[in-house]
Amino acid sequence: MKKAFTNLILLDGSENMIPRQGVTVLVEDDRITAVLEECSPDGYEVIDLGGHYLMPGLINLHVHIPASGKPRNKPMDAKKNVKFATANALTRKYMEHMYKSYCRMELLSGVTTFRSVGGVENYDTWIRDLILAGKAAGPRILAGNMAISVPGGHMAGSLAYEATTPDEAVEYVRKIAKDKPDLIKLMVTGGLLDATVKGEPGVLKMAPAIVKSACDEAHKLGFHVAAHVESPQGMQVALENGVDTIEHGAKPTAKTLRLFKERGAVHVATLSPALPYALFDPQVSHVTEMERYNGEVVFHGIIECAKQCLANDIPVGLGTDTGCPYVTHYDMWRELQYFHKCCGVSNSFALHTATRRNAEIAGIGAVTGSIEAGKCADFIVCAGNPLDDLSVLRNLSMVVARGKIFRDPKVKKMPQVEAELDKFI
């Protein structure tokens, strides 16, 4: 179980990383034990990487496991789908298969850790524990299980419980906590497809008192709180009442920027899901004129939030919102590309954000996110230099997760999705 990775170019995950040649990465079991000058130490299996680039595995901070990202021609009835998936032993067995398949797909695409932020019942913690036990292949998962919404709120009754009062929200936090998740998720505003008025996506749905009671209880139990937010009003309510991470985001105000800093909160940007609504030809995306307009509001709001947070030294993380139309389990590399192109960051900073910075935001910076002694052996290998072109990350020659090697990883992709999204590389 002692391996020496040699003949490589190292990108260590630091903010100002530069390629390093002539080094060897030593791994014992699931840990990086040393990064040394090029050598072939006794007692180690030598793995020659043929001059390829080795870097930390990608970390995706926003995943919904039980959805594929397959495009659809009409709105999905999430409640109906979840009801069907949990109807009997046979459908539950199929859902277990999907969870295993999608987690393996995430891993083989280079994601060695992800945060799940809304899933069916307690299946997120189930697959997390199955992977930890070595009974399924997949990334390290920081699991959220069911979220908390309100009647008529985002994902209410499907991937989220419906709280009608502050006390009920507290009870739902306690219910979710029984399965030992890693975070609590709130649906503070509506989503893009919940909107009924042009120009008003992300309408505030959750009363401030419910947000506060849920956050207070979650914090008392030791959990961070992530919040689905797609409007300036929702962002202010979330930050004022204790949310730790704003998922998606919206155009910030001076007050919300101040609240971010006062609360030590973080923006988790998700550019992937709004892009098809905002930028695709409607004949392809099958969205209405109102949905396209609102998609542009959300897309540009997320970009502006990320830019202003970065300008004000507020941490920004990256996630894909995997499961939305055209957002697959194998395309985290695209989120880095969008971050680079839309927010004006360097390729190096985008890669740093998707590795070390995301690990720090997730509270596991001491465990993973960079290539250094003592960290978990979570890394990926590719032929090209992502500091020159992030799209090289779409084809990997190796994935290593907790020391286990996956050579020449391949995933089955959707040609329609690839063709449309490649127009925006």
CSV table of C-alpha atoms in Angstrom, one decimal:
chain,number,residue,atom,x,y,z
A,1,MET,CA,0.0,0.0,0.0
A,2,LYS,CA,3.0,2.3,-0.3
A,3,LYS,CA,3.1,4.1,-3.7
A,4,ALA,CA,5.5,6.6,-5.2
A,5,PHE,CA,4.1,8.7,-8.0
A,6,THR,CA,6.9,9.9,-10.2
A,7,ASN,CA,7.6,11.6,-13.6
A,8,LEU,CA,4.9,14.2,-13.0
A,9,ILE,CA,4.3,17.9,-13.0
A,10,LEU,CA,2.8,19.0,-9.7
A,11,LEU,CA,0.0,21.6,-9.2
A,12,ASP,CA,-0.4,21.7,-5.4
A,13,GLY,CA,-3.7,23.6,-5.1
A,14,SER,CA,-2.3,26.8,-3.5
A,15,GLU,CA,-3.7,30.2,-4.7
A,16,ASN,CA,-0.6,31.1,-6.7
A,17,MET,CA,0.4,27.6,-7.8
A,18,ILE,CA,3.0,27.1,-10.4
A,19,PRO,CA,3.9,23.8,-12.1
A,20,ARG,CA,6.7,21.9,-10.3
A,21,GLN,CA,8.7,19.3,-12.1
A,22,GLY,CA,11.2,16.8,-10.6
A,23,VAL,CA,9.1,15.8,-7.6
A,24,THR,CA,7.8,12.5,-6.3
A,25,VAL,CA,4.5,12.2,-4.3
A,26,LEU,CA,4.7,9.4,-1.7
A,27,VAL,CA,1.4,7.8,-0.6
A,28,GLU,CA,0.9,5.2,2.2
A,29,ASP,CA,-2.6,3.7,2.4
A,30,ASP,CA,-4.9,6.8,2.1
A,31,ARG,CA,-2.4,9.5,3.0
A,32,ILE,CA,0.2,11.6,1.3
A,33,THR,CA,3.3,11.1,3.4
A,34,ALA,CA,5.8,13.3,1.5
A,35,VAL,CA,6.4,15.4,-1.5
A,36,LEU,CA,10.1,15.0,-2.4
A,37,GLU,CA,12.7,15.5,-5.0
A,38,GLU,CA,12.4,12.9,-7.8
A,39,CYS,CA,13.2,9.5,-6.4
A,40,SER,CA,12.3,5.8,-6.5
A,41,PRO,CA,12.4,4.8,-2.8
A,42,ASP,CA,12.8,1.2,-1.6
A,43,GLY,CA,9.6,-0.5,-0.6
A,44,TYR,CA,7.3,1.6,-2.8
A,45,GLU,CA,5.4,0.6,-5.9
A,46,VAL,CA,6.6,3.2,-8.4
A,47,ILE,CA,3.9,4.7,-10.6
A,48,ASP,CA,5.3,6.6,-13.6
A,49,LEU,CA,2.8,9.3,-14.7
A,50,GLY,CA,4.5,9.9,-18.0
A,51,GLY,CA,5.0,13.6,-17.5
A,52,HIS,CA,1.3,14.3,-16.8
A,53,TYR,CA,0.0,16.9,-14.4
A,54,LEU,CA,-1.0,15.8,-10.9
A,55,MET,CA,-3.3,18.1,-8.8
A,56,PRO,CA,-5.8,17.9,-6.0
A,57,GLY,CA,-9.1,16.2,-6.7
A,58,LEU,CA,-12.0,18.6,-7.5
A,59,ILE,CA,-14.5,19.5,-4.7
A,60,ASN,CA,-18.1,20.2,-5.7
A,61,LEU,CA,-20.0,22.1,-3.0
A,62,HIS,CA,-23.5,21.8,-4.5
A,63,VAL,CA,-24.8,18.4,-5.6
A,64,HIS,CA,-28.3,16.9,-5.7
A,65,ILE,CA,-27.4,13.2,-6.0
A,66,PRO,CA,-30.7,11.6,-7.3
A,67,ALA,CA,-30.9,13.6,-10.6
A,68,SER,CA,-29.0,13.1,-13.8
A,69,GLY,CA,-29.0,16.6,-15.4
A,70,LYS,CA,-30.8,15.1,-18.5
A,71,PRO,CA,-32.5,17.9,-20.5
A,72,ARG,CA,-36.3,17.9,-20.5
A,73,ASN,CA,-39.0,19.4,-22.7
A,74,LYS,CA,-41.4,20.3,-19.9
A,75,PRO,CA,-41.2,21.1,-16.2
A,76,MET,CA,-40.6,18.1,-13.9
A,77,ASP,CA,-43.0,17.2,-11.2
A,78,ALA,CA,-40.5,16.6,-8.4
A,79,LYS,CA,-43.1,15.5,-5.8
A,80,LYS,CA,-44.5,12.9,-8.1
A,81,ASN,CA,-41.1,11.6,-9.0
A,82,VAL,CA,-40.0,11.2,-5.4
A,83,LYS,CA,-43.3,9.6,-4.4
A,84,PHE,CA,-42.8,7.1,-7.2
A,85,ALA,CA,-39.1,6.4,-6.3
A,86,THR,CA,-40.0,5.7,-2.7
A,87,ALA,CA,-43.3,3.8,-3.4
A,88,ASN,CA,-42.1,0.2,-2.8
A,89,ALA,CA,-39.0,-2.1,-2.4
A,90,LEU,CA,-38.5,-2.4,-6.1
A,91,THR,CA,-38.4,1.4,-6.9
A,92,ARG,CA,-36.3,2.0,-3.8
A,93,LYS,CA,-33.8,-0.6,-5.0
A,94,TYR,CA,-33.6,1.3,-8.3
A,95,MET,CA,-33.0,4.6,-6.5
A,96,GLU,CA,-30.2,2.9,-4.6
A,97,HIS,CA,-28.7,1.9,-7.9
A,98,MET,CA,-29.0,5.5,-9.2
A,99,TYR,CA,-27.3,6.8,-6.1
A,100,LYS,CA,-24.4,4.4,-6.5
A,101,SER,CA,-24.1,5.1,-10.3
A,102,TYR,CA,-24.1,8.9,-10.0
A,103,CYS,CA,-21.6,8.9,-7.1
A,104,ARG,CA,-19.3,6.7,-9.1
A,105,MET,CA,-19.7,9.1,-12.1
A,106,GLU,CA,-18.8,12.0,-9.9
A,107,LEU,CA,-15.6,10.2,-8.8
A,108,LEU,CA,-14.5,9.1,-12.3
A,109,SER,CA,-14.9,12.7,-13.6
A,110,GLY,CA,-12.4,13.9,-11.0
A,111,VAL,CA,-14.6,14.9,-8.1
A,112,THR,CA,-13.1,13.4,-5.0
A,113,THR,CA,-15.3,15.2,-2.5
A,114,PHE,CA,-18.8,16.8,-2.8
A,115,ARG,CA,-21.4,18.3,-0.6
A,116,SER,CA,-25.0,17.1,-1.1
A,117,VAL,CA,-27.5,19.8,-0.4
A,118,GLY,CA,-31.0,18.2,-0.7
A,119,GLY,CA,-31.7,14.6,-1.4
A,120,VAL,CA,-34.4,12.0,-1.0
A,121,GLU,CA,-35.1,11.0,2.7
A,122,ASN,CA,-31.9,9.9,4.3
A,123,TYR,CA,-30.3,8.4,1.1
A,124,ASP,CA,-27.5,10.9,1.1
A,125,THR,CA,-26.1,9.7,4.5
A,126,TRP,CA,-26.8,6.1,3.4
A,127,ILE,CA,-24.6,6.4,0.3
A,128,ARG,CA,-22.0,8.4,2.3
A,129,ASP,CA,-21.6,5.7,4.8
A,130,LEU,CA,-21.7,2.9,2.2
A,131,ILE,CA,-18.7,4.6,0.4
A,132,LEU,CA,-16.8,5.1,3.7
A,133,ALA,CA,-17.3,1.4,4.4
A,134,GLY,CA,-15.7,0.5,1.0
A,135,LYS,CA,-18.9,-1.0,-0.3
A,136,ALA,CA,-19.4,1.4,-3.1
A,137,ALA,CA,-17.1,3.6,-5.2
A,138,GLY,CA,-17.6,7.4,-4.9
A,139,PRO,CA,-16.2,10.6,-3.5
A,140,ARG,CA,-16.1,11.7,0.1
A,141,ILE,CA,-19.6,13.0,0.7
A,142,LEU,CA,-20.6,15.8,3.1
A,143,ALA,CA,-24.3,14.8,3.3
A,144,GLY,CA,-27.3,17.1,3.8
A,145,ASN,CA,-30.2,14.7,3.3
A,146,MET,CA,-33.6,16.4,3.2
A,147,ALA,CA,-33.7,20.2,3.2
A,148,ILE,CA,-36.3,22.4,5.0
A,149,SER,CA,-38.6,24.5,2.9
A,150,VAL,CA,-42.1,26.0,3.5
A,151,PRO,CA,-45.5,25.2,1.8
A,152,GLY,CA,-45.2,26.4,-1.7
A,153,GLY,CA,-41.4,26.8,-1.3
A,154,HIS,CA,-38.6,25.5,-3.4
A,155,MET,CA,-38.6,21.7,-3.6
A,156,ALA,CA,-41.2,21.5,-0.9
A,157,GLY,CA,-42.5,18.0,-0.4
A,158,SER,CA,-39.9,16.4,-2.6
A,159,LEU,CA,-36.3,17.1,-1.4
A,160,ALA,CA,-37.4,19.3,1.4
A,161,TYR,CA,-39.8,19.2,4.4
A,162,GLU,CA,-42.5,21.9,4.7
A,163,ALA,CA,-42.2,23.9,7.9
A,164,THR,CA,-45.1,26.2,8.7
A,165,THR,CA,-43.8,27.7,12.0
A,166,PRO,CA,-40.5,28.3,13.7
A,167,ASP,CA,-41.2,25.5,16.1
A,168,GLU,CA,-41.9,23.1,13.3
A,169,ALA,CA,-38.6,24.1,11.6
A,170,VAL,CA,-36.8,23.3,14.8
A,171,GLU,CA,-38.4,19.8,14.9
A,172,TYR,CA,-37.4,19.2,11.3
A,173,VAL,CA,-33.8,20.2,12.1
A,174,ARG,CA,-33.8,17.6,14.9
A,175,LYS,CA,-35.4,15.0,12.7
A,176,ILE,CA,-32.7,15.5,10.0
A,177,ALA,CA,-30.0,15.5,12.7
A,178,LYS,CA,-31.0,11.9,13.8
A,179,ASP,CA,-29.3,10.5,10.6
A,180,LYS,CA,-26.1,12.4,11.4
A,181,PRO,CA,-25.7,14.5,8.3
A,182,ASP,CA,-22.9,17.0,7.8
A,183,LEU,CA,-25.0,20.1,7.3
A,184,ILE,CA,-28.5,21.5,7.3
A,185,LYS,CA,-30.0,23.0,4.1
A,186,LEU,CA,-32.8,25.7,4.0
A,187,MET,CA,-34.8,26.8,1.0
A,188,VAL,CA,-35.1,30.5,1.8
A,189,THR,CA,-36.4,31.7,-1.6
A,190,GLY,CA,-38.1,30.2,-4.6
A,191,GLY,CA,-36.1,29.0,-7.5
A,192,LEU,CA,-35.9,30.1,-11.1
A,193,LEU,CA,-38.6,27.7,-12.2
A,194,ASP,CA,-40.8,28.6,-9.2
A,195,ALA,CA,-41.2,32.2,-10.4
A,196,THR,CA,-44.6,33.3,-11.7
A,197,VAL,CA,-43.7,36.9,-12.5
A,198,LYS,CA,-41.2,38.2,-15.1
A,199,GLY,CA,-38.3,39.8,-13.3
A,200,GLU,CA,-39.0,38.3,-9.9
A,201,PRO,CA,-37.1,35.0,-9.6
A,202,GLY,CA,-36.1,33.9,-6.1
A,203,VAL,CA,-39.1,35.4,-4.3
A,204,LEU,CA,-38.7,35.2,-0.5
A,205,LYS,CA,-40.6,32.2,0.7
A,206,MET,CA,-39.3,31.5,4.2
A,207,ALA,CA,-40.2,33.9,7.0
A,208,PRO,CA,-37.2,35.4,8.9
A,209,ALA,CA,-38.4,33.8,12.1
A,210,ILE,CA,-38.3,30.3,10.6
A,211,VAL,CA,-34.8,30.9,9.1
A,212,LYS,CA,-33.6,32.1,12.6
A,213,SER,CA,-35.1,29.2,14.5
A,214,ALA,CA,-33.7,26.6,12.1
A,215,CYS,CA,-30.3,28.2,12.1
A,216,ASP,CA,-30.2,28.5,15.9
A,217,GLU,CA,-31.1,24.9,16.4
A,218,ALA,CA,-28.7,23.7,13.7
A,219,HIS,CA,-25.8,25.7,15.2
A,220,LYS,CA,-26.7,24.4,18.7
A,221,LEU,CA,-26.4,20.9,17.3
A,222,GLY,CA,-23.1,21.7,15.7
A,223,PHE,CA,-24.2,22.0,12.0
A,224,HIS,CA,-23.5,24.7,9.5
A,225,VAL,CA,-26.5,25.9,7.5
A,226,ALA,CA,-26.5,26.3,3.7
A,227,ALA,CA,-29.3,28.3,2.1
A,228,HIS,CA,-30.9,28.2,-1.3
A,229,VAL,CA,-31.1,32.0,-2.2
A,230,GLU,CA,-31.8,33.6,-5.6
A,231,SER,CA,-32.8,37.2,-4.7
A,232,PRO,CA,-31.3,40.2,-2.9
A,233,GLN,CA,-34.1,40.2,-0.3
A,234,GLY,CA,-33.6,36.5,0.3
A,235,MET,CA,-29.9,37.0,0.7
A,236,GLN,CA,-30.4,39.7,3.4
A,237,VAL,CA,-32.9,37.6,5.3
A,238,ALA,CA,-30.7,34.6,5.2
A,239,LEU,CA,-27.6,36.4,6.4
A,240,GLU,CA,-29.4,38.4,9.1
A,241,ASN,CA,-30.8,35.2,10.6
A,242,GLY,CA,-27.7,33.0,10.8
A,243,VAL,CA,-27.1,31.2,7.5
A,244,ASP,CA,-23.4,30.2,6.9
A,245,THR,CA,-23.3,29.7,3.1
A,246,ILE,CA,-25.4,31.4,0.5
A,247,GLU,CA,-26.0,28.9,-2.3
A,248,HIS,CA,-26.4,30.5,-5.8
A,249,GLY,CA,-26.7,34.1,-4.7
A,250,ALA,CA,-28.0,37.4,-6.2
A,251,LYS,CA,-26.8,40.9,-6.9
A,252,PRO,CA,-25.5,42.1,-3.5
A,253,THR,CA,-26.1,45.4,-1.7
A,254,ALA,CA,-23.8,47.2,0.5
A,255,LYS,CA,-25.7,45.8,3.4
A,256,THR,CA,-25.5,42.2,2.3
A,257,LEU,CA,-21.8,42.6,1.7
A,258,ARG,CA,-21.4,43.9,5.2
A,259,LEU,CA,-23.5,41.1,6.6
A,260,PHE,CA,-21.3,38.5,4.8
A,261,LYS,CA,-18.2,39.9,6.5
A,262,GLU,CA,-19.9,40.3,10.0
A,263,ARG,CA,-21.2,36.8,9.9
A,264,GLY,CA,-18.2,35.2,8.4
A,265,ALA,CA,-20.5,33.8,5.7
A,266,VAL,CA,-19.5,32.4,2.3
A,267,HIS,CA,-20.9,32.6,-1.2
A,268,VAL,CA,-21.1,29.3,-3.1
A,269,ALA,CA,-21.5,30.3,-6.7
A,270,THR,CA,-23.3,27.9,-9.1
A,271,LEU,CA,-23.1,29.3,-12.6
A,272,SER,CA,-24.0,26.0,-14.4
A,273,PRO,CA,-27.8,25.7,-13.8
A,274,ALA,CA,-28.8,29.2,-14.9
A,275,LEU,CA,-26.6,29.3,-18.0
A,276,PRO,CA,-28.9,27.2,-20.2
A,277,TYR,CA,-31.9,29.4,-19.3
A,278,ALA,CA,-30.0,32.6,-19.8
A,279,LEU,CA,-27.9,31.8,-22.9
A,280,PHE,CA,-29.3,28.9,-24.8
A,281,ASP,CA,-31.5,29.3,-27.8
A,282,PRO,CA,-35.0,28.8,-26.4
A,283,GLN,CA,-35.7,26.3,-29.2
A,284,VAL,CA,-33.0,24.2,-27.5
A,285,SER,CA,-33.7,24.9,-23.9
A,286,HIS,CA,-37.5,24.8,-24.3
A,287,VAL,CA,-38.0,27.7,-21.8
A,288,THR,CA,-40.6,30.4,-22.0
A,289,GLU,CA,-39.7,34.0,-22.6
A,290,MET,CA,-40.4,34.7,-18.9
A,291,GLU,CA,-38.1,31.8,-17.8
A,292,ARG,CA,-35.3,33.0,-20.1
A,293,TYR,CA,-35.6,36.6,-18.7
A,294,ASN,CA,-35.6,35.3,-15.2
A,295,GLY,CA,-32.7,33.0,-16.0
A,296,GLU,CA,-30.7,36.1,-17.1
A,297,VAL,CA,-31.5,37.8,-13.8
A,298,VAL,CA,-30.3,34.8,-11.8
A,299,PHE,CA,-27.2,34.1,-13.9
A,300,HIS,CA,-25.9,37.7,-13.9
A,301,GLY,CA,-26.9,38.0,-10.2
A,302,ILE,CA,-24.7,35.1,-9.3
A,303,ILE,CA,-21.8,36.5,-11.3
A,304,GLU,CA,-22.1,39.9,-9.7
A,305,CYS,CA,-22.3,38.3,-6.2
A,306,ALA,CA,-19.2,36.3,-6.8
A,307,LYS,CA,-17.3,39.3,-8.2
A,308,GLN,CA,-18.2,41.7,-5.4
A,309,CYS,CA,-17.5,39.0,-2.7
A,310,LEU,CA,-14.1,38.5,-4.2
A,311,ALA,CA,-13.5,42.2,-4.4
A,312,ASN,CA,-14.4,42.5,-0.7
A,313,ASP,CA,-12.3,39.6,0.5
A,314,ILE,CA,-15.4,37.4,1.2
A,315,PRO,CA,-14.8,33.7,0.4
A,316,VAL,CA,-16.3,32.3,-2.7
A,317,GLY,CA,-16.7,28.6,-3.4
A,318,LEU,CA,-17.9,26.6,-6.4
A,319,GLY,CA,-20.6,24.1,-7.0
A,320,THR,CA,-22.6,22.9,-10.0
A,321,ASP,CA,-26.1,22.4,-8.7
A,322,THR,CA,-25.9,19.0,-10.3
A,323,GLY,CA,-29.2,17.5,-11.3
A,324,CYS,CA,-30.7,20.7,-12.9
A,325,PRO,CA,-31.2,20.4,-16.7
A,326,TYR,CA,-27.8,20.3,-18.6
A,327,VAL,CA,-25.9,20.0,-15.2
A,328,THR,CA,-24.5,16.5,-15.1
A,329,HIS,CA,-22.5,14.5,-12.6
A,330,TYR,CA,-19.4,14.6,-14.7
A,331,ASP,CA,-19.0,18.3,-15.6
A,332,MET,CA,-17.5,20.0,-12.5
A,333,TRP,CA,-14.7,21.2,-14.8
A,334,ARG,CA,-17.2,23.4,-16.6
A,335,GLU,CA,-18.0,25.3,-13.5
A,336,LEU,CA,-14.3,26.3,-13.2
A,337,GLN,CA,-14.4,27.4,-16.8
A,338,TYR,CA,-17.5,29.6,-16.2
A,339,PHE,CA,-15.9,31.0,-13.1
A,340,HIS,CA,-12.8,32.0,-15.1
A,341,LYS,CA,-14.7,33.4,-18.1
A,342,CYS,CA,-17.6,35.1,-16.3
A,343,CYS,CA,-16.0,36.3,-13.1
A,344,GLY,CA,-12.6,37.2,-14.6
A,345,VAL,CA,-10.5,35.0,-12.3
A,346,SER,CA,-7.3,33.3,-13.5
A,347,ASN,CA,-7.3,29.6,-14.4
A,348,SER,CA,-5.0,29.1,-11.4
A,349,PHE,CA,-7.5,30.8,-9.0
A,350,ALA,CA,-10.4,28.8,-10.4
A,351,LEU,CA,-8.5,25.6,-9.8
A,352,HIS,CA,-7.5,26.7,-6.3
A,353,THR,CA,-11.1,27.6,-5.6
A,354,ALA,CA,-12.4,24.2,-6.7
A,355,THR,CA,-9.8,22.4,-4.5
A,356,ARG,CA,-8.1,24.0,-1.5
A,357,ARG,CA,-10.6,26.9,-1.1
A,358,ASN,CA,-13.6,24.6,-1.4
A,359,ALA,CA,-12.1,22.3,1.2
A,360,GLU,CA,-11.6,25.1,3.6
A,361,ILE,CA,-15.2,26.3,3.1
A,362,ALA,CA,-16.5,22.8,3.7
A,363,GLY,CA,-14.5,22.6,6.9
A,364,ILE,CA,-12.2,19.9,5.7
A,365,GLY,CA,-9.1,22.0,4.8
A,366,ALA,CA,-7.0,19.9,7.2
A,367,VAL,CA,-8.0,16.7,5.4
A,368,THR,CA,-8.0,17.4,1.7
A,369,GLY,CA,-7.8,20.0,-1.0
A,370,SER,CA,-4.1,20.3,-1.6
A,371,ILE,CA,-1.1,18.1,-2.3
A,372,GLU,CA,1.0,18.1,0.8
A,373,ALA,CA,2.2,15.7,3.5
A,374,GLY,CA,-0.5,14.7,5.9
A,375,LYS,CA,-3.4,15.3,3.6
A,376,CYS,CA,-5.6,12.5,2.2
A,377,ALA,CA,-4.4,11.1,-1.1
A,378,ASP,CA,-7.2,12.7,-3.2
A,379,PHE,CA,-5.8,13.8,-6.6
A,380,ILE,CA,-6.3,13.7,-10.3
A,381,VAL,CA,-4.0,13.4,-13.3
A,382,CYS,CA,-4.3,14.7,-16.8
A,383,ALA,CA,-2.1,15.2,-19.8
A,384,GLY,CA,-2.5,18.9,-20.3
A,385,ASN,CA,-1.9,21.9,-18.1
A,386,PRO,CA,-5.2,23.4,-16.7
A,387,LEU,CA,-3.4,26.6,-15.9
A,388,ASP,CA,-3.3,27.1,-19.7
A,389,ASP,CA,-6.7,25.5,-20.6
A,390,LEU,CA,-9.2,24.3,-18.0
A,391,SER,CA,-10.9,22.1,-20.5
A,392,VAL,CA,-8.1,19.5,-20.2
A,393,LEU,CA,-9.9,18.5,-17.0
A,394,ARG,CA,-12.7,16.8,-19.0
A,395,ASN,CA,-10.3,13.9,-19.9
A,396,LEU,CA,-8.3,12.4,-17.0
A,397,SER,CA,-5.7,9.7,-17.1
A,398,MET,CA,-6.1,8.9,-13.4
A,399,VAL,CA,-8.2,9.6,-10.3
A,400,VAL,CA,-6.9,8.7,-6.8
A,401,ALA,CA,-9.5,8.9,-4.0
A,402,ARG,CA,-8.4,8.2,-0.4
A,403,GLY,CA,-5.4,6.3,-1.9
A,404,LYS,CA,-7.4,4.1,-4.2
A,405,ILE,CA,-6.3,4.4,-7.9
A,406,PHE,CA,-8.8,4.5,-10.8
A,407,ARG,CA,-6.8,4.4,-14.1
A,408,ASP,CA,-8.0,5.8,-17.4
A,409,PRO,CA,-11.5,6.7,-15.9
A,410,LYS,CA,-14.4,7.0,-18.3
A,411,VAL,CA,-18.0,8.0,-17.8
A,412,LYS,CA,-20.9,7.7,-20.2
A,413,LYS,CA,-21.8,11.2,-21.4
A,414,MET,CA,-24.9,12.7,-23.0
A,415,PRO,CA,-24.0,13.9,-26.6
A,416,GLN,CA,-26.8,16.6,-26.7
A,417,VAL,CA,-25.5,18.1,-23.4
A,418,GLU,CA,-21.9,18.0,-24.6
A,419,ALA,CA,-22.7,19.7,-27.9
A,420,GLU,CA,-24.8,22.5,-26.5
A,421,LEU,CA,-22.5,23.3,-23.5
A,422,ASP,CA,-19.3,23.2,-25.6
A,423,LYS,CA,-20.6,26.3,-27.4
A,424,PHE,CA,-19.9,28.2,-24.2
A,425,ILE,CA,-16.4,27.0,-23.4
